[in-house]
Amino acid sequence: MRQEPETAQAQDMIQGTRVGFIGLGNMGGPMAANLAAAGYPVTGYDPVPAAAERAAAKGIRMMPTADQAVAEADVVITMLPTGQHVLNALSGDGDSLGLLAAAAPNALFLECSTISVDDARTAHALMLEMGHRGLDAPVSGGVVGAEAGTLTFMAGGAAADFAAARPLLEVMGGRVVHCGDAGAGQAAKICNNMILGVSMIAVSEAFVLGEELGLTHEALFDVASAASGQCWALTTNCPVPGPVPTSPANRGYQPGFAAALMAKDLGLAADALDSTGVRAELGRRAGEIYRDLTASGGGGQDFSAVIKTIRAASETPAAPEADAGAHHPTEEQQPAGTTQPAEQSGAV
């Protein structure tokens, strides 16, 4: 968790910035908690009782509706599962006025969900039409980063709005990048996760091949982690237990970043490829592989569990050290956004 500001002047500025936070699931909950711990007055809403209770215990003042949560907010943060959820929340759905109509004039909207570039730009246009300011600001770093306040924020929107949002983003994140105009944050997120999905498959294929060739996991890791094969999927989220003790493989592939969420993000990447005409065979194939993993019941496991799919397709028996602690997720461990509407796909 991030430290509270040290100066009285900084504390006065923070206490004068009211935050409305919509979506307090696996990602949004810890993010809001860090803002509250830093001194920001945070009012929140989540339709899932358990999420609302956890948020209230962390100092967020919970409201019975989303409209009420943002009525007095200077800054509105949304962390929702899909683009349609975001657009419905902004414009109103059913008995709701919608966040844009309910919020105070000239509020600053920070849309932190992972959604399509087109949806992000539509949301931004709606914000401006209703007299507000806005950024798309998806995140990378997963639940661990959300809890620790070390997320990477990729922001798209006007430079002045980014400057206004930066103090809040820096409470929740360790790195904050202005990527360009509206939609640029989502574009960066989609491209990053396409790299990540492909690289995890490549690393997993290499470990399965190494097993067949007689290499121990540690030997391959020691070589590749110090050579040209080095990447985050290997050195931080290693798909086999042992070489990186903190990787999900050491806890039965409990996420982490769930395979279903990787499948979702690669689906967004495929949509972007279609709309731009870019040929990206590996990115598309990676999406198919993660969708298959999800359809076969592995969606609640960490995306590094794709190594088990590769073994099965290769008819390769799992090495004892690579199959230790096999894990079958319970409903409570399902990824954000797959069973509850307010749980967010946190991004890696």
Coordinates of C-alpha atoms in Angstrom, one line a residue:
M1 CA 0.0 0.0 0.0
R2 CA 1.3 3.5 -0.9
Q3 CA 2.4 5.9 1.8
E4 CA 0.2 8.8 2.8
P5 CA 1.4 12.3 1.7
E6 CA 4.0 13.9 4.0
T7 CA 3.2 17.6 3.8
A8 CA 0.2 19.4 5.3
Q9 CA -0.3 21.2 2.0
A10 CA -0.5 18.0 0.0
Q11 CA -2.9 16.5 2.6
D12 CA -5.2 19.5 2.3
M13 CA -5.3 19.2 -1.5
I14 CA -6.1 15.5 -1.2
Q15 CA -8.8 15.9 1.3
G16 CA -10.4 18.5 -1.0
T17 CA -10.6 16.1 -3.9
R18 CA -13.7 13.9 -3.6
V19 CA -13.6 10.6 -5.4
G20 CA -16.5 8.5 -6.6
F21 CA -15.4 4.9 -7.4
I22 CA -17.7 2.5 -9.3
G23 CA -16.7 -1.2 -9.4
L24 CA -14.9 -2.4 -6.2
G25 CA -14.1 -5.9 -7.2
N26 CA -10.7 -7.7 -7.3
M27 CA -9.0 -4.7 -8.9
G28 CA -11.2 -1.7 -8.0
G29 CA -11.4 -2.6 -4.4
P30 CA -7.7 -2.4 -3.6
M31 CA -7.3 0.7 -5.8
A32 CA -10.0 2.6 -3.9
A33 CA -8.6 1.4 -0.6
N34 CA -5.2 2.9 -1.5
L35 CA -6.9 6.2 -2.3
A36 CA -8.7 6.2 1.0
A37 CA -5.5 5.3 2.9
A38 CA -3.8 8.3 1.3
G39 CA -6.5 10.6 2.6
Y40 CA -8.8 11.0 -0.4
P41 CA -12.6 11.0 0.6
V42 CA -13.8 8.0 -1.4
T43 CA -17.5 7.2 -2.0
G44 CA -18.2 3.9 -3.7
Y45 CA -20.7 1.6 -5.3
D46 CA -20.7 -2.1 -6.1
P47 CA -23.8 -4.3 -6.6
V48 CA -22.0 -7.3 -5.2
P49 CA -22.5 -7.4 -1.4
A50 CA -19.2 -9.0 -0.6
A51 CA -17.3 -6.5 -2.6
A52 CA -19.2 -3.6 -1.0
E53 CA -18.5 -5.0 2.5
R54 CA -14.8 -5.3 1.8
A55 CA -14.6 -1.8 0.5
A56 CA -16.5 -0.4 3.5
A57 CA -14.0 -2.1 5.8
K58 CA -11.2 -0.3 4.0
G59 CA -12.7 3.2 4.6
I60 CA -14.8 3.7 1.4
R61 CA -18.2 5.3 2.1
M62 CA -20.6 3.0 0.3
M63 CA -23.8 4.2 -1.3
P64 CA -26.9 2.3 -2.4
T65 CA -26.6 3.4 -6.1
A66 CA -23.9 4.4 -8.5
D67 CA -25.6 7.7 -9.1
Q68 CA -25.4 8.6 -5.5
A69 CA -21.8 7.6 -5.2
V70 CA -20.7 10.2 -7.8
A71 CA -23.2 13.0 -7.1
E72 CA -20.6 15.1 -5.2
A73 CA -17.4 13.7 -6.7
D74 CA -14.7 15.8 -8.3
V75 CA -13.2 12.6 -9.8
V76 CA -15.1 9.6 -11.0
I77 CA -13.2 6.3 -11.4
T78 CA -14.8 3.3 -13.2
M79 CA -13.5 -0.3 -13.1
L80 CA -16.0 -2.5 -14.9
P81 CA -15.9 -5.8 -16.9
T82 CA -16.7 -4.8 -20.4
G83 CA -17.2 -1.8 -22.7
Q84 CA -21.0 -2.3 -22.6
H85 CA -21.0 -2.1 -18.8
V86 CA -19.0 1.1 -19.1
L87 CA -21.3 2.7 -21.6
N88 CA -24.4 1.7 -19.7
A89 CA -23.0 3.1 -16.5
L90 CA -22.1 6.4 -18.1
S91 CA -25.4 6.9 -19.9
G92 CA -27.9 5.2 -17.6
D93 CA -29.6 1.9 -17.6
G94 CA -33.0 1.1 -16.2
D95 CA -33.7 3.4 -13.2
S96 CA -30.3 5.0 -13.2
L97 CA -29.7 8.5 -14.5
G98 CA -26.2 7.5 -15.5
L99 CA -22.9 8.6 -14.1
L100 CA -22.6 11.5 -16.5
A101 CA -25.9 13.0 -15.6
A102 CA -25.5 12.3 -11.9
A103 CA -21.9 13.7 -11.5
A104 CA -21.0 17.2 -10.5
P105 CA -20.3 19.6 -13.4
N106 CA -16.8 19.3 -15.0
A107 CA -16.0 16.1 -13.1
L108 CA -12.9 14.3 -14.2
F109 CA -13.7 10.7 -15.3
L110 CA -10.9 8.1 -15.2
E111 CA -12.1 5.0 -17.0
C112 CA -9.8 2.2 -15.8
S113 CA -11.5 -0.8 -17.3
T114 CA -10.0 -2.8 -20.1
I115 CA -12.3 -2.2 -23.1
S116 CA -12.0 -1.8 -26.8
V117 CA -10.4 1.3 -28.3
D118 CA -13.7 2.2 -30.1
D119 CA -15.6 1.9 -26.8
A120 CA -13.0 4.1 -25.0
R121 CA -13.4 6.8 -27.7
T122 CA -17.2 6.6 -27.5
A123 CA -17.1 6.9 -23.8
H124 CA -14.7 9.9 -24.1
A125 CA -17.0 11.6 -26.5
L126 CA -20.0 11.1 -24.2
M127 CA -18.0 12.6 -21.3
L128 CA -17.2 15.8 -23.3
E129 CA -20.8 16.1 -24.6
M130 CA -22.0 16.2 -21.0
G131 CA -19.6 18.8 -19.9
H132 CA -17.0 16.6 -18.2
R133 CA -13.3 15.7 -18.7
G134 CA -12.1 12.2 -19.2
L135 CA -9.2 9.8 -19.7
D136 CA -9.1 6.1 -20.6
A137 CA -6.6 4.8 -18.1
P138 CA -6.4 1.0 -18.1
V139 CA -3.9 -0.7 -15.8
S140 CA -1.3 -3.4 -15.8
G141 CA 0.0 -5.3 -12.8
G142 CA -2.9 -7.5 -11.7
V143 CA -4.4 -7.9 -8.2
V144 CA -0.9 -7.9 -6.6
G145 CA -0.1 -4.5 -8.2
A146 CA -3.5 -3.1 -7.2
E147 CA -3.0 -4.1 -3.6
A148 CA 0.6 -2.8 -3.5
G149 CA -0.2 0.4 -5.3
T150 CA 2.4 -0.4 -8.0
L151 CA 0.1 -0.6 -11.1
T152 CA 1.2 0.8 -14.5
F153 CA -1.4 3.2 -15.8
M154 CA -1.7 3.8 -19.6
A155 CA -3.6 7.0 -20.1
G156 CA -5.3 8.5 -23.2
G157 CA -6.8 12.0 -23.3
A158 CA -5.9 15.6 -23.1
A159 CA -2.5 16.6 -21.5
A160 CA -4.3 18.9 -19.0
D161 CA -6.6 16.2 -17.9
F162 CA -3.7 13.8 -17.5
A163 CA -1.9 16.4 -15.4
A164 CA -5.0 16.8 -13.2
A165 CA -5.3 13.0 -12.8
R166 CA -1.7 12.2 -12.2
P167 CA -1.6 12.7 -8.4
L168 CA -4.4 10.1 -7.9
L169 CA -2.9 7.7 -10.5
E170 CA 0.4 7.9 -8.6
V171 CA -1.2 6.8 -5.4
M172 CA -2.6 3.7 -7.1
G173 CA 0.4 3.1 -9.4
G174 CA 4.1 2.9 -9.6
R175 CA 4.3 4.0 -13.2
V176 CA 2.0 6.4 -15.1
V177 CA 2.3 7.0 -18.8
H178 CA 0.5 9.5 -21.0
C179 CA 0.1 7.5 -24.3
G180 CA -1.7 10.1 -26.4
D181 CA -5.2 11.2 -27.2
A182 CA -8.5 9.5 -26.3
G183 CA -8.2 5.7 -26.8
A184 CA -4.5 5.6 -26.7
G185 CA -4.4 4.1 -23.3
Q186 CA -6.5 1.2 -24.4
A187 CA -4.4 0.8 -27.5
A188 CA -1.3 0.5 -25.4
K189 CA -3.0 -2.0 -23.1
I190 CA -4.2 -4.2 -25.9
C191 CA -0.8 -4.2 -27.6
N192 CA 1.0 -5.0 -24.3
N193 CA -1.3 -7.9 -23.5
M194 CA -0.9 -9.3 -27.0
I195 CA 2.9 -9.4 -26.4
L196 CA 2.3 -11.0 -23.0
G197 CA -0.1 -13.7 -24.3
V198 CA 2.2 -14.7 -27.1
S199 CA 5.3 -14.7 -25.0
M200 CA 3.8 -16.9 -22.3
I201 CA 2.9 -19.5 -24.9
A202 CA 6.4 -19.4 -26.3
V203 CA 7.9 -19.8 -22.8
S204 CA 5.6 -22.7 -22.0
E205 CA 6.3 -24.5 -25.3
A206 CA 10.1 -24.1 -24.6
F207 CA 9.7 -25.7 -21.1
V208 CA 7.7 -28.6 -22.5
L209 CA 10.3 -29.1 -25.3
G210 CA 13.0 -29.0 -22.7
E211 CA 11.3 -31.7 -20.6
E212 CA 11.3 -34.0 -23.6
L213 CA 14.9 -33.2 -24.3
G214 CA 16.0 -34.0 -20.8
L215 CA 16.5 -30.5 -19.4
T216 CA 15.5 -29.7 -15.9
H217 CA 13.3 -26.6 -15.4
E218 CA 16.0 -24.9 -13.4
A219 CA 18.7 -25.5 -16.1
L220 CA 16.5 -24.0 -18.8
F221 CA 15.5 -21.1 -16.6
D222 CA 19.1 -20.3 -15.7
V223 CA 20.1 -20.2 -19.4
A224 CA 17.1 -18.4 -20.8
S225 CA 16.7 -15.9 -18.0
A226 CA 20.2 -14.6 -18.6
A227 CA 20.1 -14.9 -22.4
S228 CA 18.1 -13.6 -25.3
G229 CA 15.0 -15.5 -24.3
Q230 CA 14.6 -13.4 -21.2
C231 CA 11.1 -11.9 -20.7
W232 CA 8.5 -11.1 -18.0
A233 CA 6.6 -14.3 -18.7
L234 CA 9.8 -16.2 -17.9
T235 CA 11.4 -14.3 -15.1
T236 CA 8.3 -13.1 -13.2
N237 CA 5.4 -15.4 -14.1
C238 CA 7.4 -18.5 -14.9
P239 CA 4.9 -21.3 -15.9
V240 CA 6.7 -24.1 -14.0
P241 CA 7.1 -24.2 -10.2
G242 CA 10.6 -23.8 -8.7
P243 CA 12.7 -21.3 -10.6
V244 CA 10.5 -18.2 -9.6
P245 CA 9.1 -19.0 -6.1
T246 CA 6.5 -16.3 -6.3
S247 CA 5.0 -17.3 -9.7
P248 CA 1.4 -18.7 -9.8
A249 CA 2.8 -22.1 -10.8
N250 CA 4.0 -22.6 -7.2
R251 CA 0.4 -22.2 -5.9
G252 CA -1.4 -24.5 -8.3
Y253 CA -1.9 -21.8 -10.9
Q254 CA -4.1 -19.7 -8.7
P255 CA -4.2 -16.3 -10.4
G256 CA -2.6 -13.9 -10.8
F257 CA -4.1 -12.9 -14.1
A258 CA -6.7 -15.4 -15.1
A259 CA -6.7 -17.2 -18.4
A260 CA -10.3 -16.0 -19.1
L261 CA -9.1 -12.5 -18.8
M262 CA -6.2 -13.0 -21.2
A263 CA -8.7 -14.6 -23.6
K264 CA -10.9 -11.5 -23.3
D265 CA -8.0 -9.1 -23.9
L266 CA -6.8 -11.0 -26.9
G267 CA -10.3 -10.9 -28.2
L268 CA -10.1 -7.1 -28.0
A269 CA -6.8 -7.3 -29.8
A270 CA -8.3 -9.4 -32.6
D271 CA -11.1 -6.8 -33.0
A272 CA -8.4 -4.1 -33.3
L273 CA -6.6 -6.2 -35.9
D274 CA -9.8 -6.6 -37.9
S275 CA -10.5 -2.9 -37.8
T276 CA -7.0 -1.9 -38.9
G277 CA -6.2 -4.7 -41.3
V278 CA -3.0 -5.6 -39.5
R279 CA -1.9 -9.2 -40.1
A280 CA -0.8 -10.7 -36.8
E281 CA -1.0 -14.5 -37.0
L282 CA 0.6 -15.1 -33.6
G283 CA -1.7 -12.7 -31.8
R284 CA -4.8 -14.3 -33.3
R285 CA -3.5 -17.9 -32.6
A286 CA -2.7 -17.0 -29.0
G287 CA -6.3 -15.8 -28.5
E288 CA -7.6 -19.1 -29.8
I289 CA -5.4 -21.0 -27.4
Y290 CA -6.6 -19.1 -24.4
R291 CA -10.2 -19.3 -25.5
D292 CA -9.8 -23.1 -25.7
L293 CA -8.2 -23.2 -22.3
T294 CA -11.1 -21.2 -20.9
A295 CA -13.7 -23.4 -22.6
S296 CA -12.1 -26.5 -21.2
G297 CA -12.5 -25.3 -17.6
G298 CA -9.2 -23.5 -17.1
G299 CA -10.4 -20.0 -17.3
G300 CA -10.1 -19.4 -13.5
Q301 CA -6.5 -20.5 -13.4
D302 CA -3.6 -18.2 -14.1
F303 CA -2.9 -17.7 -17.8
S304 CA 0.5 -19.5 -17.3
A305 CA -1.5 -22.7 -16.9
V306 CA -1.5 -22.7 -20.7
I307 CA 1.6 -25.0 -20.3
K308 CA -0.8 -27.8 -19.3
T309 CA -2.7 -27.4 -22.5
I310 CA 0.6 -27.6 -24.5
R311 CA 1.6 -30.7 -22.6
A312 CA -1.8 -32.3 -23.3
A313 CA -1.7 -31.5 -27.0
S314 CA 1.8 -32.9 -27.2
E315 CA 0.8 -36.1 -25.3
T316 CA 3.7 -35.3 -23.0
P317 CA 3.4 -36.7 -19.4
A318 CA 3.8 -33.9 -16.9
A319 CA 7.1 -33.9 -15.1
P320 CA 6.7 -34.4 -11.4
E321 CA 8.2 -31.0 -10.6
A322 CA 5.9 -29.3 -13.2
D323 CA 2.6 -30.8 -11.9
A324 CA 3.1 -30.2 -8.2
G325 CA 0.1 -28.5 -6.5
A326 CA -2.4 -28.9 -9.3
H327 CA -5.2 -26.6 -8.5
H328 CA -8.9 -26.5 -9.4
P329 CA -10.3 -23.1 -8.8
T330 CA -13.5 -22.6 -6.7
E331 CA -16.1 -20.1 -7.7
E332 CA -14.6 -17.6 -5.3
Q333 CA -11.3 -17.8 -7.3
Q334 CA -12.9 -17.1 -10.6
P335 CA -11.5 -14.1 -12.4
A336 CA -13.0 -10.7 -11.9
G337 CA -15.8 -10.0 -14.3
T338 CA -16.7 -13.6 -15.2
T339 CA -19.4 -14.2 -12.5
Q340 CA -20.1 -10.8 -11.0
P341 CA -20.8 -7.7 -13.0
A342 CA -18.8 -5.4 -10.9
E343 CA -15.6 -7.4 -10.8
Q344 CA -13.0 -6.0 -13.2
S345 CA -10.6 -7.6 -15.5
G346 CA -7.5 -6.4 -13.9
A347 CA -5.0 -6.3 -16.2
V348 CA -1.6 -7.6 -16.1

